[in-house]
Amino acid sequence: SSSESPCAIFCRPPLACVSLAEMRPDSRTPSARQASHQTLSSMFSACLRATHVADHVLCCLNQDGYLMMPKRGEPSAKAGFALTLRIGYAPGRDSSGSMLGPFGLGDDVAVSHLEACKGYEPMTWRQGSASASSSSRCPLQPEDGQRFNRPHDFYRARVRVSNGSGGFEEYWCLLSTAADPINRTIENVKVAVDDAVITASYAHRFNEHTARLQAEHEGGSQEGAPVIGLRVCIPVGCYVMGSLAPKVGGSGQALSLALFPFKQVQKFVFNGSEDFTELPQAFFHYCHHISAGGVTIMDIQGTEDEDGDVYIVDPVIIRHAAPSVGNLIGSIVTGAVSSNREGEDRLRFNTWHPRCSQLCKAFDPTRKSAHCRRSWGCATPTCGTGGI
């Protein structure tokens, strides 16, 4: 990093940083520095081609004029997909309801491979993907709010992190980035991260509840027994430190990264048309029940592994505001039984949770095992809020 050493080479696995020219901050304007960066990048790529170093793909050119590239012999990134990130927001906590990545606040992460995974396409449906059919949309979701009307792109990312012993380890992760660069801010990323953190806290209590039920059923103790249930893959917020993939993220922008080794994402609770899967459906009911209707966890999606655990990614929390004094007075004057919000909430619950299972009745015994009646060719659920 010394300005007196224009050709200094610094090695820190898994990256090699090469300074090709002296870049004095006090002697160049930002625009001149950027132009120099682009020139250096072109020169360096030409050098690689001239020397037949085909297996080295540039990772990034950071703001200090350093070119980040994979060391010789390491798997290279695909052309156009290379990022270096720094963790800037990591509030997740380890519990039975969470799965955390090997990232800590302030850690540097190198993305060695990125791919647009077809199996992640269902994740775009909530924000109205252009490729989503009408059956893949959710008409009952709120129309406003950044979690609903700001499209995101999702990538399968192989990332490298230091192992603390001079080497590195690789993990497959889910990378989420706003489609519009103007929305790639750490403030926006925090909203999605916080939704996952809160969902994981509910998942922890849900798993403890189901473990206790299982122990009671088997006549033993739940202490020390493995908890099989739901785990939320909690992402971290990352700043892009360097990039040659502006479609994914440019320098200074923010995105999220979550440990997720799977290639497929399926909808468990979305618009009511998905196949009924007991564990996530019961979890949806549980969260609504213990919050007394104050919280609805929407768009429960992810993967079920071979052991029966369900891994949830990118959940959304719909928070219901308490009625104002004016609303309460209006209800008394008009004799209204329930507000519009309550009616909308009941409709959502009944549509997204078409029937209850035995697991639902264990924590909410007032509910009946549901069945659907046909009305005008549509299935009308008979389970939900309001004792319907």
Coordinates of C-alpha atoms in Angstrom, one line a residue:
S1 CA 0.0 0.0 0.0
S2 CA 3.1 2.3 0.1
S3 CA 2.9 5.1 -2.5
E4 CA 6.7 4.7 -2.9
S5 CA 6.3 1.1 -4.2
P6 CA 4.3 1.3 -7.4
C7 CA 4.8 -2.4 -8.3
A8 CA 4.4 -3.9 -4.8
I9 CA 2.8 -7.3 -4.6
F10 CA 0.8 -8.4 -1.5
C11 CA -0.4 -11.9 -1.0
R12 CA -3.1 -12.9 1.4
P13 CA -4.9 -16.1 0.6
P14 CA -7.1 -16.6 -1.2
L15 CA -6.3 -13.4 -3.2
A16 CA -3.3 -11.7 -4.6
C17 CA -3.4 -7.9 -4.8
V18 CA -1.2 -6.2 -7.4
S19 CA -0.6 -2.5 -7.5
L20 CA 0.3 -1.5 -11.1
A21 CA 0.9 2.2 -10.7
E22 CA 1.3 4.8 -8.0
M23 CA -2.1 6.2 -7.2
R24 CA -1.8 9.4 -5.0
P25 CA -5.2 10.5 -3.7
D26 CA -4.0 14.0 -3.4
S27 CA -2.8 14.3 -6.9
R28 CA -5.8 13.0 -8.8
T29 CA -9.5 14.0 -9.0
P30 CA -12.0 11.2 -8.5
S31 CA -12.9 11.2 -12.2
A32 CA -9.2 11.0 -13.2
R33 CA -8.6 8.2 -10.7
Q34 CA -11.6 6.3 -12.2
A35 CA -10.3 6.8 -15.7
S36 CA -6.9 5.5 -14.6
H37 CA -8.5 2.4 -13.0
Q38 CA -10.2 1.6 -16.3
T39 CA -7.0 2.1 -18.2
L40 CA -5.1 -0.1 -15.8
S41 CA -7.7 -2.8 -16.0
S42 CA -7.5 -2.9 -19.8
M43 CA -3.7 -3.0 -19.7
F44 CA -3.7 -5.8 -17.2
S45 CA -6.1 -7.9 -19.2
A46 CA -4.0 -7.4 -22.3
C47 CA -0.9 -8.5 -20.3
L48 CA -2.7 -11.7 -19.2
R49 CA -3.7 -12.5 -22.8
A50 CA -0.2 -11.8 -24.1
T51 CA 1.4 -14.1 -21.5
H52 CA -1.3 -16.8 -22.1
V53 CA -2.5 -16.7 -18.5
A54 CA -6.0 -17.8 -19.4
D55 CA -6.9 -19.2 -16.0
H56 CA -6.6 -15.9 -14.3
V57 CA -9.8 -13.8 -14.3
L58 CA -9.7 -10.3 -12.8
C59 CA -11.7 -10.2 -9.5
C60 CA -11.9 -6.5 -9.0
L61 CA -10.2 -3.1 -9.2
N62 CA -10.7 -1.3 -6.0
Q63 CA -10.7 2.4 -5.2
D64 CA -7.0 2.3 -4.2
G65 CA -5.9 1.0 -7.5
Y66 CA -5.3 -2.6 -6.6
L67 CA -6.2 -5.4 -8.9
M68 CA -7.7 -8.4 -7.1
M69 CA -7.2 -11.8 -8.9
P70 CA -7.3 -15.5 -8.0
K71 CA -3.9 -17.1 -7.2
R72 CA -2.5 -19.5 -9.8
G73 CA -4.1 -22.9 -9.6
E74 CA -7.3 -21.8 -7.9
P75 CA -10.7 -22.1 -9.7
S76 CA -11.3 -18.8 -11.5
A77 CA -14.5 -16.9 -11.6
K78 CA -16.7 -16.8 -14.7
A79 CA -16.1 -13.8 -16.9
G80 CA -18.1 -10.8 -15.6
F81 CA -18.9 -12.3 -12.2
A82 CA -16.4 -11.4 -9.6
L83 CA -16.9 -9.5 -6.3
T84 CA -15.0 -8.7 -3.1
L85 CA -17.3 -7.9 -0.2
R86 CA -17.0 -6.7 3.4
I87 CA -19.6 -7.7 6.0
G88 CA -21.2 -4.5 7.3
Y89 CA -24.3 -5.8 9.1
A90 CA -24.6 -9.2 10.9
P91 CA -27.2 -9.2 13.7
G92 CA -28.0 -12.9 13.5
R93 CA -27.7 -15.2 16.5
D94 CA -27.2 -18.9 16.7
S95 CA -30.2 -20.9 17.7
S96 CA -32.2 -24.0 16.8
G97 CA -34.2 -21.8 14.4
S98 CA -31.3 -20.2 12.5
M99 CA -28.5 -21.2 10.1
L100 CA -25.7 -18.7 10.1
G101 CA -22.9 -18.4 7.6
P102 CA -19.2 -18.3 8.5
F103 CA -19.2 -14.5 8.4
G104 CA -18.5 -12.0 11.1
L105 CA -18.9 -8.2 11.1
G106 CA -16.0 -6.7 9.3
D107 CA -14.9 -9.9 7.5
D108 CA -13.8 -9.7 3.9
V109 CA -15.3 -12.2 1.5
A110 CA -14.3 -13.1 -2.1
V111 CA -16.8 -14.4 -4.5
S112 CA -15.1 -16.8 -6.9
H113 CA -18.1 -18.0 -8.8
L114 CA -21.6 -16.7 -9.5
E115 CA -24.4 -18.3 -11.4
A116 CA -28.0 -17.4 -12.2
C117 CA -29.7 -20.5 -10.8
K118 CA -33.0 -21.5 -12.5
G119 CA -34.0 -23.2 -9.3
Y120 CA -34.1 -19.8 -7.6
E121 CA -36.7 -18.3 -10.0
P122 CA -39.7 -18.7 -7.5
M123 CA -38.0 -16.2 -5.3
T124 CA -38.7 -13.4 -7.8
W125 CA -42.4 -14.0 -7.9
R126 CA -43.2 -11.9 -4.8
Q127 CA -41.9 -8.8 -6.5
G128 CA -43.7 -9.4 -9.7
S129 CA -41.1 -11.0 -12.0
A130 CA -41.9 -10.5 -15.6
S131 CA -41.5 -14.2 -16.2
A132 CA -44.0 -15.1 -13.5
S133 CA -47.4 -16.3 -14.6
S134 CA -50.6 -15.2 -13.0
S135 CA -50.7 -18.4 -11.0
S136 CA -47.3 -17.5 -9.6
R137 CA -48.4 -14.2 -8.1
C138 CA -49.8 -13.3 -4.7
P139 CA -52.8 -10.9 -5.1
L140 CA -53.3 -10.6 -1.3
Q141 CA -49.9 -9.3 -0.5
P142 CA -49.5 -5.6 0.4
E143 CA -49.0 -3.4 -2.6
D144 CA -46.6 -1.0 -1.0
G145 CA -43.3 -1.5 0.8
Q146 CA -39.9 -2.3 -0.5
R147 CA -40.2 -6.0 0.2
F148 CA -43.0 -6.2 -2.3
N149 CA -42.4 -3.7 -5.1
R150 CA -38.6 -3.6 -5.5
P151 CA -37.4 -6.5 -7.7
H152 CA -34.3 -8.4 -6.7
D153 CA -32.0 -10.8 -8.5
F154 CA -30.8 -14.0 -6.8
Y155 CA -27.5 -15.8 -7.5
R156 CA -25.9 -19.0 -6.4
A157 CA -22.5 -17.8 -5.1
R158 CA -19.3 -19.7 -4.2
V159 CA -17.5 -17.6 -1.6
R160 CA -14.1 -17.8 0.0
V161 CA -13.5 -16.8 3.6
S162 CA -10.3 -17.0 5.7
N163 CA -10.1 -20.0 7.9
G164 CA -7.9 -18.1 10.4
S165 CA -4.8 -20.2 9.7
G166 CA -3.5 -18.5 6.6
G167 CA -5.8 -20.5 4.3
F168 CA -9.4 -20.3 3.2
E169 CA -12.6 -22.2 3.0
E170 CA -15.3 -22.2 0.3
Y171 CA -19.1 -22.2 0.8
W172 CA -22.1 -22.1 -1.4
C173 CA -24.3 -19.1 -0.6
L174 CA -27.4 -17.3 -1.8
L175 CA -26.6 -13.7 -3.0
S176 CA -29.5 -11.2 -3.2
T177 CA -29.1 -7.9 -4.9
A178 CA -31.7 -5.2 -5.9
A179 CA -32.3 -5.1 -9.6
D180 CA -32.2 -1.3 -9.6
P181 CA -28.8 -0.1 -8.5
I182 CA -30.4 2.9 -6.7
N183 CA -31.9 0.5 -4.2
R184 CA -28.6 -1.2 -3.3
T185 CA -28.2 0.5 0.0
I186 CA -27.3 -0.9 3.4
E187 CA -30.5 0.5 4.8
N188 CA -32.6 -1.5 2.4
V189 CA -30.6 -4.6 3.0
K190 CA -31.1 -4.3 6.7
V191 CA -34.8 -4.6 6.3
A192 CA -34.5 -8.0 4.7
V193 CA -31.9 -9.2 7.2
D194 CA -34.1 -8.0 10.1
D195 CA -37.1 -9.9 8.8
A196 CA -35.0 -13.1 8.7
V197 CA -33.7 -12.5 12.2
I198 CA -37.2 -12.1 13.6
T199 CA -38.5 -15.1 11.7
A200 CA -35.6 -17.2 13.1
S201 CA -36.7 -16.2 16.6
Y202 CA -40.2 -17.5 15.9
A203 CA -38.7 -20.7 14.4
H204 CA -36.6 -21.3 17.5
R205 CA -39.7 -21.2 19.7
F206 CA -41.6 -23.3 17.2
N207 CA -38.9 -25.9 17.2
E208 CA -38.8 -26.0 21.0
H209 CA -42.5 -26.5 21.0
T210 CA -42.5 -29.4 18.5
A211 CA -39.5 -31.0 20.3
R212 CA -41.5 -30.8 23.6
L213 CA -44.5 -32.4 22.0
Q214 CA -42.4 -35.2 20.5
A215 CA -40.8 -35.8 23.9
E216 CA -44.2 -36.0 25.6
H217 CA -45.4 -38.4 22.9
E218 CA -42.5 -40.7 23.4
G219 CA -42.6 -40.4 27.2
G220 CA -39.0 -39.1 27.5
S221 CA -37.1 -35.9 27.9
Q222 CA -36.4 -33.4 25.1
E223 CA -33.1 -32.3 26.7
G224 CA -30.2 -33.1 24.5
A225 CA -32.4 -34.5 21.7
P226 CA -31.8 -33.1 18.2
V227 CA -34.4 -30.6 17.0
I228 CA -35.7 -31.3 13.6
G229 CA -37.7 -28.4 12.3
L230 CA -37.4 -25.1 10.5
R231 CA -34.2 -23.1 10.2
V232 CA -34.0 -19.7 8.7
C233 CA -30.9 -18.9 6.7
I234 CA -30.0 -15.5 8.1
P235 CA -28.2 -13.3 5.7
V236 CA -25.5 -10.7 6.3
G237 CA -25.4 -7.2 4.8
C238 CA -22.3 -6.7 2.6
Y239 CA -20.6 -3.7 1.1
V240 CA -19.2 -4.2 -2.4
M241 CA -15.5 -3.3 -2.1
G242 CA -14.6 -4.2 -5.7
S243 CA -16.5 -5.5 -8.7
L244 CA -16.4 -6.3 -12.4
A245 CA -20.1 -7.2 -12.4
P246 CA -22.1 -4.0 -12.2
K247 CA -25.3 -6.0 -12.9
V248 CA -24.8 -7.7 -9.5
G249 CA -23.2 -4.9 -7.5
G250 CA -20.9 -1.9 -8.0
S251 CA -18.3 -0.6 -5.6
G252 CA -19.9 1.1 -2.6
Q253 CA -23.3 -0.6 -3.1
A254 CA -24.8 -3.2 -0.7
L255 CA -26.3 -6.6 -1.1
S256 CA -27.0 -9.6 1.1
L257 CA -25.3 -13.0 1.4
A258 CA -26.7 -16.1 3.2
L259 CA -25.3 -19.6 3.6
F260 CA -27.5 -21.8 1.4
P261 CA -26.0 -24.9 -0.2
F262 CA -29.1 -25.9 -2.1
K263 CA -29.9 -25.4 -5.8
Q264 CA -33.7 -25.4 -5.5
V265 CA -36.2 -23.1 -3.8
Q266 CA -39.9 -24.0 -3.5
K267 CA -42.8 -22.0 -2.1
F268 CA -44.3 -23.4 1.1
V269 CA -46.6 -20.6 2.0
F270 CA -47.3 -18.0 -0.7
N271 CA -50.6 -17.7 -2.5
G272 CA -52.5 -20.8 -1.4
S273 CA -51.9 -22.7 -4.7
E274 CA -48.7 -24.5 -3.5
D275 CA -48.6 -28.1 -2.4
F276 CA -49.5 -28.4 1.3
T277 CA -46.4 -29.1 3.4
E278 CA -47.2 -29.6 7.1
L279 CA -44.2 -28.2 8.9
P280 CA -44.0 -24.8 7.2
Q281 CA -47.8 -24.5 7.2
A282 CA -48.0 -25.2 10.9
F283 CA -45.2 -22.7 11.4
F284 CA -47.2 -20.0 9.6
H285 CA -50.2 -20.7 11.8
Y286 CA -48.0 -20.8 15.0
C287 CA -46.5 -17.3 14.3
H288 CA -49.9 -15.8 13.7
H289 CA -51.3 -17.5 16.8
I290 CA -48.6 -16.6 19.4
S291 CA -48.4 -13.0 18.1
A292 CA -52.2 -12.7 18.5
G293 CA -52.5 -11.8 14.9
G294 CA -50.0 -9.0 15.1
V295 CA -47.4 -10.7 12.8
T296 CA -47.9 -12.6 9.6
I297 CA -44.9 -14.3 8.1
M298 CA -45.4 -14.3 4.4
D299 CA -43.6 -16.0 1.5
I300 CA -42.2 -18.9 3.4
Q301 CA -39.9 -20.6 0.9
G302 CA -36.8 -22.7 0.8
T303 CA -35.8 -26.3 0.7
E304 CA -36.5 -29.5 2.7
D305 CA -33.4 -31.7 3.1
E306 CA -33.2 -35.4 3.3
D307 CA -33.4 -35.3 7.1
G308 CA -36.7 -33.5 7.1
D309 CA -35.3 -30.1 8.1
V310 CA -36.8 -27.1 6.2
Y311 CA -34.4 -24.3 5.4
I312 CA -36.2 -20.9 4.9
V313 CA -34.8 -18.1 2.8
D314 CA -35.9 -14.5 2.4
P315 CA -39.1 -14.5 4.5
V316 CA -41.2 -11.4 4.8
I317 CA -42.9 -10.1 7.9
I318 CA -46.2 -8.2 7.6
R319 CA -46.7 -6.2 10.7
H320 CA -50.2 -5.1 11.6
A321 CA -50.5 -1.7 13.2
A322 CA -52.7 -1.4 16.3
P323 CA -56.0 0.3 15.6
S324 CA -56.0 4.0 16.4
V325 CA -58.4 5.6 18.9
G326 CA -60.4 7.0 16.0
N327 CA -60.8 3.6 14.5
L328 CA -61.9 2.2 17.9
I329 CA -64.5 5.0 18.4
G330 CA -65.7 4.6 14.9
S331 CA -66.3 0.9 15.4
I332 CA -68.3 1.6 18.6
V333 CA -70.4 4.2 16.9
T334 CA -71.2 2.1 13.8
G335 CA -71.4 -1.1 15.6
A336 CA -68.9 -2.7 13.3
V337 CA -67.7 -6.1 14.4
S338 CA -64.3 -5.9 12.8
S339 CA -62.2 -3.4 10.9
N340 CA -61.3 -3.7 7.3
R341 CA -57.8 -4.7 8.4
E342 CA -59.1 -7.6 10.4
G343 CA -61.2 -8.8 7.4
E344 CA -58.2 -8.6 5.1
D345 CA -56.1 -10.4 7.6
R346 CA -58.7 -13.2 8.0
L347 CA -58.8 -13.6 4.2
R348 CA -55.1 -13.8 3.9
F349 CA -54.8 -16.4 6.7
N350 CA -57.6 -18.6 5.2
T351 CA -56.1 -18.4 1.7
W352 CA -52.5 -18.9 2.6
H353 CA -53.2 -21.6 5.2
P354 CA -56.0 -23.6 3.6
R355 CA -56.1 -26.3 6.3
C356 CA -54.8 -27.2 9.7
S357 CA -52.9 -30.4 10.6
Q358 CA -52.6 -32.2 13.9
L359 CA -49.6 -30.1 14.7
C360 CA -51.7 -26.9 14.4
K361 CA -54.2 -28.3 16.9
A362 CA -51.4 -29.0 19.4
F363 CA -50.8 -25.3 20.0
D364 CA -54.2 -23.9 18.9
P365 CA -56.8 -26.4 20.1
T366 CA -59.7 -24.1 19.1
R367 CA -59.1 -24.8 15.4
K368 CA -60.7 -27.7 13.7
S369 CA -59.0 -29.8 11.1
A370 CA -60.0 -28.1 8.0
H371 CA -61.5 -29.3 4.9
C372 CA -62.4 -27.2 1.8
R373 CA -65.9 -26.8 0.4
R374 CA -66.4 -26.0 -3.3
S375 CA -68.0 -22.7 -4.3
W376 CA -68.3 -21.6 -7.9
G377 CA -65.4 -23.9 -8.7
C378 CA -63.1 -22.5 -6.1
A379 CA -61.9 -24.1 -2.9
T380 CA -63.0 -22.1 0.1
P381 CA -61.0 -22.9 3.2
T382 CA -62.8 -23.5 6.5
C383 CA -59.8 -23.1 8.8
G384 CA -58.4 -19.8 9.9
T385 CA -58.8 -16.8 12.1
G386 CA -62.1 -15.9 13.5
G387 CA -63.1 -19.5 14.0
I388 CA -64.5 -20.0 10.5

